[in-house]
């Protein structure tokens, strides 16, 4: 299976093409939208998350409720794109908006501007953005639908935020009920408090997320070649995710931290 | 540069993601639509070509008239999709259309049905279709925009159709003026006549197309490794194109031939 | 399955790594050496072919007569490497040999020298060489061993050399008995005469080879994505082979032609 | 750049092919052997490391002390292969050795045996082995030679072993002088003691290694596509390394731990 995604944070929307999905797999927006919704939850998310409420449109590869073996195309419109038409116009505009020139530390802003020669850092940040992960979450939901057929399940739980550490039980209901995806109610509240405190100090917090995959089919990956080892493949997928937790006090500059 | 395409022949449309296009390249629909239009010309094309009149929408990777280095997403709507909503519905439909079970020889129909286990061959032919090449033509127009920066040009001309052979001069105006893309006016007319005669006999004709690429930058590909040799890369790109020339007499079954 | 090869024409030898070969496949040098030998036959081959008599050593991926699922390493020593030690030395030599500066037309010489910035064209021609195909023939023999398990067979026969055209019957015994791999005895002799005549005139001849693959498993490749179509994959593999037919009259410059 | 490696732990040796190394790079065994030697150092390594003393032979891609642009082949013989000829024979042997059937926990043994259907787990462990990393270390030394041209340096230091934590200073001389690659002499001694204590208890210890890469060229990787992000690429490379630290008390079963 191959995946390419495209789409800017404030452009018309995101698109993903997933090549190589098996045929006859039951699939529809109802398998994808709940994960898009879960992505938008969580304490300390920016205001953006509240206006987005993503929904996927499948435009290729699925017919009458099942995959055909053809590449799957997923489209996720950006709901506030209408407000950004001049800034993000594909065509030149007579009165272009001012360039973004403030570089955020810990982001791809400086490296991207140097790599591509951009004077307007918006050309980097529109893609190097938490928004980009929405397309990956949608593609991940398709992958989960494939795993479901062989009985594999993937669950996650927050183990650490700042100084607060919990012991994951992977109790899905308790995890989903928590603002910080931690099944321990007291620890969950302590994590929320820690985030609020950091935000008030103009700071952010890191954390650790635990994953549990059950009923794994033997033989995924192989130790026979360096780039097909399962450990490495999983590590690449996880470490390439950039989840920016924005927790900002009024009047301060934006701060960002990367959580794997 | 990597390319994935998706989209069915009668679904909502085609989509292509092109990853790795250099930044700061001037690009807009005006660089792509003329090639989409040229694809729809030619004597003996089916009625479909006359209703399509494709136009691309760029939804990612281009801002204010130039590429940003982000992946480019191209969308080409299918203009008659509205007539196929029940047949191509992503969701199950209460009264599904009859399955297509007639297999066309010389197409991917049989192999695809066996490979993917389809009872309805429509699940193969919607993707194994001349329509799929529209997304590639659009992506090719982006590639040509890259080549233009370094001065490379790509021209083509029909050399042979059936028994009629011409000597390409690569005179673009004459080629574009010909119904069969042959710069020799007399040969061009003879080719049209040969196609008409074959069509009346319920048959099709093969042919040979010549390409000329000029001002080639030295160093494309390399002889150092089998799968990076330029000859092989070009051959793969050309031979993977399936252009179905439909030339059918009234009352006969559809016939198709593959032209490289 | 992935394949990388390395090795110069006059270095210590060639090496191929084939990744992804299924486990438990019966395999040994006896499955590979006959194809290396067949590669060295044929009328009009250079004197080099007579001294080579290649034999493979398997140094990884096979144990007790069967594959293990680990990557397979194949080594083919260059039998006359001892005569080239100074010319091909990995370490600097005090008295380096004169650079090769004569560029052969129709080869990668000029493009390679420009691409890599070589003053000594030997750095190109040692790799852009018919010798490189020996590693591919060995890897191909491994692929044939895989196909044998599912009953697929691959046969070939020369159809055209110069003006002489034959109708392939794919009679393996007759093909192997012919100096030019043509099962028609009279045509075979005519082809040999044509080559001899061209050689005496300081020229070379092109040709056409026909392949027949039988009992093909349905579902190889897919029409669903441009770069996985079987036609394109086969075309790439064939067109990336550079078989230099050296037919040279005494005292003339070397001439080469490329045959797909 | 592409890398494939092959070779079993007790077969004739390891081989790596590196495709895409730039031409004109100064390179020889003296650039690679020191890293192979460093790999064999360290307190608590098995007896195997003392007999190995690896040395590379470059058999392709380098001529007169510099790369040619052709793929590079590296060969690392297994020095004790002569003692394993019957066990590792490519050809069937009349009196095959007993199968290995004891599965080590925390290794690829069980998954590999199920994936490939092996009755003799040796067919897995010969490749899923710390020995495999020798080929990667050699390839990494070639990569370092490329980085050297642009001024990039890569340094590492042990930060944690078991409960002992040190603050890396990346002082190369002090790191190389330590048995556990820790620049703090007191902490280094404490780490050695902790390993000895764990070994006496039939146990192993995990740890943390810190890396510092300096003078990084901007633009490596890109945030524009999930699988080209630098974080993910580095994570894959690191997490796919399986360094088995064997620390075993006399009479106990082997124990292994994986260190990233």
PDB file of N, CA and C in Angstrom, chain B residues 59-123:
ATOM      1  N   UNK B  59      -5.831  22.050  -6.655  1.00  0.00           N
ATOM      2  CA  UNK B  59      -6.313  22.276  -5.282  1.00  0.00           C
ATOM      3  C   UNK B  59      -5.201  22.237  -4.250  1.00  0.00           C
ATOM      4  N   UNK B  60      -3.963  22.050  -4.668  1.00  0.00           N
ATOM      5  CA  UNK B  60      -2.860  22.035  -3.700  1.00  0.00           C
ATOM      6  C   UNK B  60      -1.539  22.231  -4.417  1.00  0.00           C
ATOM      7  N   UNK B  61      -0.582  22.847  -3.731  1.00  0.00           N
ATOM      8  CA  UNK B  61       0.790  22.907  -4.233  1.00  0.00           C
ATOM      9  C   UNK B  61       1.121  24.115  -5.084  1.00  0.00           C
ATOM     10  N   UNK B  62       0.136  24.925  -5.426  1.00  0.00           N
ATOM     11  CA  UNK B  62       0.367  26.120  -6.248  1.00  0.00           C
ATOM     12  C   UNK B  62      -0.284  27.310  -5.543  1.00  0.00           C
ATOM     13  N   UNK B  63       0.460  28.388  -5.446  1.00  0.00           N
ATOM     14  CA  UNK B  63      -0.074  29.592  -4.789  1.00  0.00           C
ATOM     15  C   UNK B  63       0.394  30.822  -5.548  1.00  0.00           C
ATOM     16  N   UNK B  64      -0.548  31.682  -5.878  1.00  0.00           N
ATOM     17  CA  UNK B  64      -0.250  32.932  -6.588  1.00  0.00           C
ATOM     18  C   UNK B  64       0.572  32.697  -7.849  1.00  0.00           C
ATOM     19  N   UNK B  65       0.224  31.612  -8.560  1.00  0.00           N
ATOM     20  CA  UNK B  65       0.808  31.387  -9.874  1.00  0.00           C
ATOM     21  C   UNK B  65       2.104  30.636  -9.911  1.00  0.00           C
ATOM     22  N   UNK B  66       2.561  30.129  -8.769  1.00  0.00           N
ATOM     23  CA  UNK B  66       3.799  29.362  -8.788  1.00  0.00           C
ATOM     24  C   UNK B  66       3.759  28.241  -7.766  1.00  0.00           C
ATOM     25  N   UNK B  67       4.523  27.181  -8.037  1.00  0.00           N
ATOM     26  CA  UNK B  67       4.545  26.034  -7.132  1.00  0.00           C
ATOM     27  C   UNK B  67       5.267  26.409  -5.840  1.00  0.00           C
ATOM     28  N   UNK B  68       4.907  25.701  -4.758  1.00  0.00           N
ATOM     29  CA  UNK B  68       5.493  26.008  -3.450  1.00  0.00           C
ATOM     30  C   UNK B  68       6.463  24.924  -2.973  1.00  0.00           C
ATOM     31  N   UNK B  69       6.570  23.815  -3.696  1.00  0.00           N
ATOM     32  CA  UNK B  69       7.366  22.689  -3.226  1.00  0.00           C
ATOM     33  C   UNK B  69       6.508  21.646  -2.531  1.00  0.00           C
ATOM     34  N   UNK B  70       5.285  22.022  -2.193  1.00  0.00           N
ATOM     35  CA  UNK B  70       4.333  21.062  -1.611  1.00  0.00           C
ATOM     36  C   UNK B  70       3.769  20.179  -2.729  1.00  0.00           C
ATOM     37  N   UNK B  71       3.232  19.006  -2.364  1.00  0.00           N
ATOM     38  CA  UNK B  71       2.645  18.152  -3.408  1.00  0.00           C
ATOM     39  C   UNK B  71       1.510  18.866  -4.129  1.00  0.00           C
ATOM     40  N   UNK B  72       1.426  18.635  -5.423  1.00  0.00           N
ATOM     41  CA  UNK B  72       0.404  19.274  -6.255  1.00  0.00           C
ATOM     42  C   UNK B  72      -0.767  18.318  -6.420  1.00  0.00           C
ATOM     43  N   UNK B  73      -1.976  18.813  -6.181  1.00  0.00           N
ATOM     44  CA  UNK B  73      -3.180  18.012  -6.415  1.00  0.00           C
ATOM     45  C   UNK B  73      -3.944  18.586  -7.589  1.00  0.00           C
ATOM     46  N   UNK B  74      -4.250  17.713  -8.539  1.00  0.00           N
ATOM     47  CA  UNK B  74      -5.017  18.107  -9.720  1.00  0.00           C
ATOM     48  C   UNK B  74      -6.345  17.360  -9.711  1.00  0.00           C
ATOM     49  N   UNK B  75      -7.416  18.063  -9.982  1.00  0.00           N
ATOM     50  CA  UNK B  75      -8.745  17.455 -10.013  1.00  0.00           C
ATOM     51  C   UNK B  75      -9.362  17.705 -11.385  1.00  0.00           C
ATOM     52  N   UNK B  76      -9.872  16.648 -11.999  1.00  0.00           N
ATOM     53  CA  UNK B  76     -10.548  16.768 -13.296  1.00  0.00           C
ATOM     54  C   UNK B  76     -11.936  16.152 -13.152  1.00  0.00           C
ATOM     55  N   UNK B  77     -12.985  16.990 -13.038  1.00  0.00           N
ATOM     56  CA  UNK B  77     -14.330  16.429 -12.873  1.00  0.00           C
ATOM     57  C   UNK B  77     -14.768  15.656 -14.128  1.00  0.00           C
ATOM     58  N   UNK B  78     -15.558  14.614 -13.924  1.00  0.00           N
ATOM     59  CA  UNK B  78     -16.219  13.934 -15.047  1.00  0.00           C
ATOM     60  C   UNK B  78     -17.524  14.658 -15.316  1.00  0.00           C
ATOM     61  N   UNK B  79     -17.653  15.222 -16.512  1.00  0.00           N
ATOM     62  CA  UNK B  79     -18.778  16.133 -16.758  1.00  0.00           C
ATOM     63  C   UNK B  79     -20.132  15.436 -16.770  1.00  0.00           C
ATOM     64  N   UNK B  80     -20.162  14.147 -17.070  1.00  0.00           N
ATOM     65  CA  UNK B  80     -21.460  13.476 -17.101  1.00  0.00           C
ATOM     66  C   UNK B  80     -21.682  12.599 -15.858  1.00  0.00           C
ATOM     67  N   UNK B  81     -20.934  12.880 -14.781  1.00  0.00           N
ATOM     68  CA  UNK B  81     -21.049  12.052 -13.573  1.00  0.00           C
ATOM     69  C   UNK B  81     -22.483  12.031 -13.040  1.00  0.00           C
ATOM     70  N   UNK B  82     -23.208  13.121 -13.261  1.00  0.00           N
ATOM     71  CA  UNK B  82     -24.551  13.212 -12.724  1.00  0.00           C
ATOM     72  C   UNK B  82     -25.458  12.103 -13.265  1.00  0.00           C
ATOM     73  N   UNK B  83     -25.143  11.607 -14.456  1.00  0.00           N
ATOM     74  CA  UNK B  83     -25.963  10.547 -15.051  1.00  0.00           C
ATOM     75  C   UNK B  83     -25.604   9.152 -14.529  1.00  0.00           C
ATOM     76  N   UNK B  84     -24.549   9.096 -13.726  1.00  0.00           N
ATOM     77  CA  UNK B  84     -24.049   7.792 -13.290  1.00  0.00           C
ATOM     78  C   UNK B  84     -24.098   7.644 -11.772  1.00  0.00           C
ATOM     79  N   UNK B  85     -24.841   8.472 -11.115  1.00  0.00           N
ATOM     80  CA  UNK B  85     -24.780   8.473  -9.656  1.00  0.00           C
ATOM     81  C   UNK B  85     -25.199   7.146  -9.039  1.00  0.00           C
ATOM     82  N   UNK B  86     -26.232   6.512  -9.582  1.00  0.00           N
ATOM     83  CA  UNK B  86     -26.667   5.243  -9.000  1.00  0.00           C
ATOM     84  C   UNK B  86     -25.655   4.141  -9.321  1.00  0.00           C
ATOM     85  N   UNK B  87     -25.206   4.129 -10.554  1.00  0.00           N
ATOM     86  CA  UNK B  87     -24.269   3.066 -10.965  1.00  0.00           C
ATOM     87  C   UNK B  87     -22.962   3.158 -10.193  1.00  0.00           C
ATOM     88  N   UNK B  88     -22.513   4.357  -9.913  1.00  0.00           N
ATOM     89  CA  UNK B  88     -21.189   4.547  -9.323  1.00  0.00           C
ATOM     90  C   UNK B  88     -21.244   4.960  -7.847  1.00  0.00           C
ATOM     91  N   UNK B  89     -22.376   4.864  -7.232  1.00  0.00           N
ATOM     92  CA  UNK B  89     -22.533   5.326  -5.846  1.00  0.00           C
ATOM     93  C   UNK B  89     -21.506   4.717  -4.895  1.00  0.00           C
ATOM     94  N   UNK B  90     -20.896   5.562  -4.091  1.00  0.00           N
ATOM     95  CA  UNK B  90     -19.976   5.066  -3.055  1.00  0.00           C
ATOM     96  C   UNK B  90     -20.755   4.265  -2.012  1.00  0.00           C
ATOM     97  N   UNK B  91     -21.925   4.764  -1.637  1.00  0.00           N
ATOM     98  CA  UNK B  91     -22.767   4.054  -0.673  1.00  0.00           C
ATOM     99  C   UNK B  91     -23.561   2.958  -1.392  1.00  0.00           C
ATOM    100  N   UNK B  92     -23.939   1.911  -0.656  1.00  0.00           N
ATOM    101  CA  UNK B  92     -24.808   0.900  -1.266  1.00  0.00           C
ATOM    102  C   UNK B  92     -26.100   1.547  -1.748  1.00  0.00           C
ATOM    103  N   UNK B  93     -26.679   1.020  -2.830  1.00  0.00           N
ATOM    104  CA  UNK B  93     -27.951   1.541  -3.339  1.00  0.00           C
ATOM    105  C   UNK B  93     -28.999   0.442  -3.211  1.00  0.00           C
ATOM    106  N   UNK B  94     -30.246   0.852  -2.971  1.00  0.00           N
ATOM    107  CA  UNK B  94     -31.281  -0.163  -2.724  1.00  0.00           C
ATOM    108  C   UNK B  94     -31.523  -1.038  -3.952  1.00  0.00           C
ATOM    109  N   UNK B  95     -31.367  -0.447  -5.140  1.00  0.00           N
ATOM    110  CA  UNK B  95     -31.714  -1.173  -6.374  1.00  0.00           C
ATOM    111  C   UNK B  95     -30.493  -1.156  -7.290  1.00  0.00           C
ATOM    112  N   UNK B  96     -29.495  -1.988  -7.006  1.00  0.00           N
ATOM    113  CA  UNK B  96     -28.223  -1.883  -7.735  1.00  0.00           C
ATOM    114  C   UNK B  96     -28.388  -2.220  -9.206  1.00  0.00           C
ATOM    115  N   UNK B  97     -27.605  -1.574 -10.055  1.00  0.00           N
ATOM    116  CA  UNK B  97     -27.702  -1.819 -11.500  1.00  0.00           C
ATOM    117  C   UNK B  97     -27.196  -3.222 -11.837  1.00  0.00           C
ATOM    118  N   UNK B  98     -27.589  -3.714 -12.998  1.00  0.00           N
ATOM    119  CA  UNK B  98     -27.146  -5.041 -13.444  1.00  0.00           C
ATOM    120  C   UNK B  98     -25.626  -5.053 -13.605  1.00  0.00           C
ATOM    121  N   UNK B  99     -25.025  -6.179 -13.274  1.00  0.00           N
ATOM    122  CA  UNK B  99     -23.575  -6.315 -13.405  1.00  0.00           C
ATOM    123  C   UNK B  99     -23.175  -6.393 -14.865  1.00  0.00           C
ATOM    124  N   UNK B 100     -21.996  -5.830 -15.176  1.00  0.00           N
ATOM    125  CA  UNK B 100     -21.418  -5.994 -16.507  1.00  0.00           C
ATOM    126  C   UNK B 100     -20.684  -7.324 -16.515  1.00  0.00           C
ATOM    127  N   UNK B 101     -21.023  -8.202 -17.446  1.00  0.00           N
ATOM    128  CA  UNK B 101     -20.390  -9.534 -17.466  1.00  0.00           C
ATOM    129  C   UNK B 101     -19.756  -9.859 -18.813  1.00  0.00           C
ATOM    130  N   UNK B 102     -19.913  -8.962 -19.800  1.00  0.00           N
ATOM    131  CA  UNK B 102     -19.279  -9.231 -21.085  1.00  0.00           C
ATOM    132  C   UNK B 102     -17.815  -8.766 -21.032  1.00  0.00           C
ATOM    133  N   UNK B 103     -16.893  -9.681 -21.253  1.00  0.00           N
ATOM    134  CA  UNK B 103     -15.463  -9.366 -21.149  1.00  0.00           C
ATOM    135  C   UNK B 103     -14.925  -8.972 -22.512  1.00  0.00           C
ATOM    136  N   UNK B 104     -14.249  -7.836 -22.588  1.00  0.00           N
ATOM    137  CA  UNK B 104     -13.651  -7.412 -23.851  1.00  0.00           C
ATOM    138  C   UNK B 104     -12.287  -8.061 -24.031  1.00  0.00           C
ATOM    139  N   UNK B 105     -12.033  -8.682 -25.177  1.00  0.00           N
ATOM    140  CA  UNK B 105     -10.689  -9.239 -25.413  1.00  0.00           C
ATOM    141  C   UNK B 105      -9.668  -8.109 -25.556  1.00  0.00           C
ATOM    142  N   UNK B 106      -8.441  -8.360 -25.183  1.00  0.00           N
ATOM    143  CA  UNK B 106      -7.379  -7.374 -25.352  1.00  0.00           C
ATOM    144  C   UNK B 106      -7.404  -6.286 -24.302  1.00  0.00           C
ATOM    145  N   UNK B 107      -8.304  -6.398 -23.349  1.00  0.00           N
ATOM    146  CA  UNK B 107      -8.348  -5.445 -22.245  1.00  0.00           C
ATOM    147  C   UNK B 107      -7.990  -6.154 -20.937  1.00  0.00           C
ATOM    148  N   UNK B 108      -8.002  -5.411 -19.857  1.00  0.00           N
ATOM    149  CA  UNK B 108      -7.674  -5.999 -18.551  1.00  0.00           C
ATOM    150  C   UNK B 108      -8.889  -6.666 -17.907  1.00  0.00           C
ATOM    151  N   UNK B 109     -10.004  -6.768 -18.622  1.00  0.00           N
ATOM    152  CA  UNK B 109     -11.263  -7.207 -18.021  1.00  0.00           C
ATOM    153  C   UNK B 109     -11.144  -8.561 -17.319  1.00  0.00           C
ATOM    154  N   UNK B 110     -10.694  -9.577 -18.057  1.00  0.00           N
ATOM    155  CA  UNK B 110     -10.648 -10.924 -17.489  1.00  0.00           C
ATOM    156  C   UNK B 110      -9.614 -11.004 -16.368  1.00  0.00           C
ATOM    157  N   UNK B 111      -8.399 -10.509 -16.650  1.00  0.00           N
ATOM    158  CA  UNK B 111      -7.346 -10.579 -15.627  1.00  0.00           C
ATOM    159  C   UNK B 111      -7.755  -9.812 -14.368  1.00  0.00           C
ATOM    160  N   UNK B 112      -8.362  -8.657 -14.548  1.00  0.00           N
ATOM    161  CA  UNK B 112      -8.775  -7.857 -13.401  1.00  0.00           C
ATOM    162  C   UNK B 112      -9.870  -8.536 -12.588  1.00  0.00           C
ATOM    163  N   UNK B 113     -10.835  -9.140 -13.283  1.00  0.00           N
ATOM    164  CA  UNK B 113     -11.924  -9.816 -12.574  1.00  0.00           C
ATOM    165  C   UNK B 113     -11.385 -10.998 -11.778  1.00  0.00           C
ATOM    166  N   UNK B 114     -10.417 -11.723 -12.350  1.00  0.00           N
ATOM    167  CA  UNK B 114      -9.820 -12.859 -11.638  1.00  0.00           C
ATOM    168  C   UNK B 114      -8.966 -12.370 -10.479  1.00  0.00           C
ATOM    169  N   UNK B 115      -8.180 -11.318 -10.735  1.00  0.00           N
ATOM    170  CA  UNK B 115      -7.267 -10.821  -9.698  1.00  0.00           C
ATOM    171  C   UNK B 115      -8.033 -10.340  -8.467  1.00  0.00           C
ATOM    172  N   UNK B 116      -9.080  -9.553  -8.698  1.00  0.00           N
ATOM    173  CA  UNK B 116      -9.779  -8.921  -7.585  1.00  0.00           C
ATOM    174  C   UNK B 116     -11.049  -9.669  -7.166  1.00  0.00           C
ATOM    175  N   UNK B 117     -11.412 -10.717  -7.936  1.00  0.00           N
ATOM    176  CA  UNK B 117     -12.590 -11.489  -7.572  1.00  0.00           C
ATOM    177  C   UNK B 117     -13.897 -10.777  -7.829  1.00  0.00           C
ATOM    178  N   UNK B 118     -13.953  -9.974  -8.902  1.00  0.00           N
ATOM    179  CA  UNK B 118     -15.165  -9.202  -9.167  1.00  0.00           C
ATOM    180  C   UNK B 118     -16.199 -10.017  -9.944  1.00  0.00           C
ATOM    181  N   UNK B 119     -17.470  -9.923  -9.535  1.00  0.00           N
ATOM    182  CA  UNK B 119     -18.564 -10.484 -10.326  1.00  0.00           C
ATOM    183  C   UNK B 119     -19.039  -9.453 -11.354  1.00  0.00           C
ATOM    184  N   UNK B 120     -18.874  -8.181 -11.027  1.00  0.00           N
ATOM    185  CA  UNK B 120     -19.281  -7.093 -11.923  1.00  0.00           C
ATOM    186  C   UNK B 120     -18.017  -6.497 -12.536  1.00  0.00           C
ATOM    187  N   UNK B 121     -17.837  -6.740 -13.837  1.00  0.00           N
ATOM    188  CA  UNK B 121     -16.599  -6.297 -14.483  1.00  0.00           C
ATOM    189  C   UNK B 121     -16.483  -4.772 -14.520  1.00  0.00           C
ATOM    190  N   UNK B 122     -17.599  -4.091 -14.268  1.00  0.00           N
ATOM    191  CA  UNK B 122     -17.508  -2.630 -14.187  1.00  0.00           C
ATOM    192  C   UNK B 122     -16.444  -2.198 -13.166  1.00  0.00           C
ATOM    193  N   UNK B 123     -16.257  -3.004 -12.125  1.00  0.00           N
ATOM    194  CA  UNK B 123     -15.255  -2.651 -11.110  1.00  0.00           C
ATOM    195  C   UNK B 123     -13.839  -2.674 -11.683  1.00  0.00           C
TER     196      UNK B 123
END
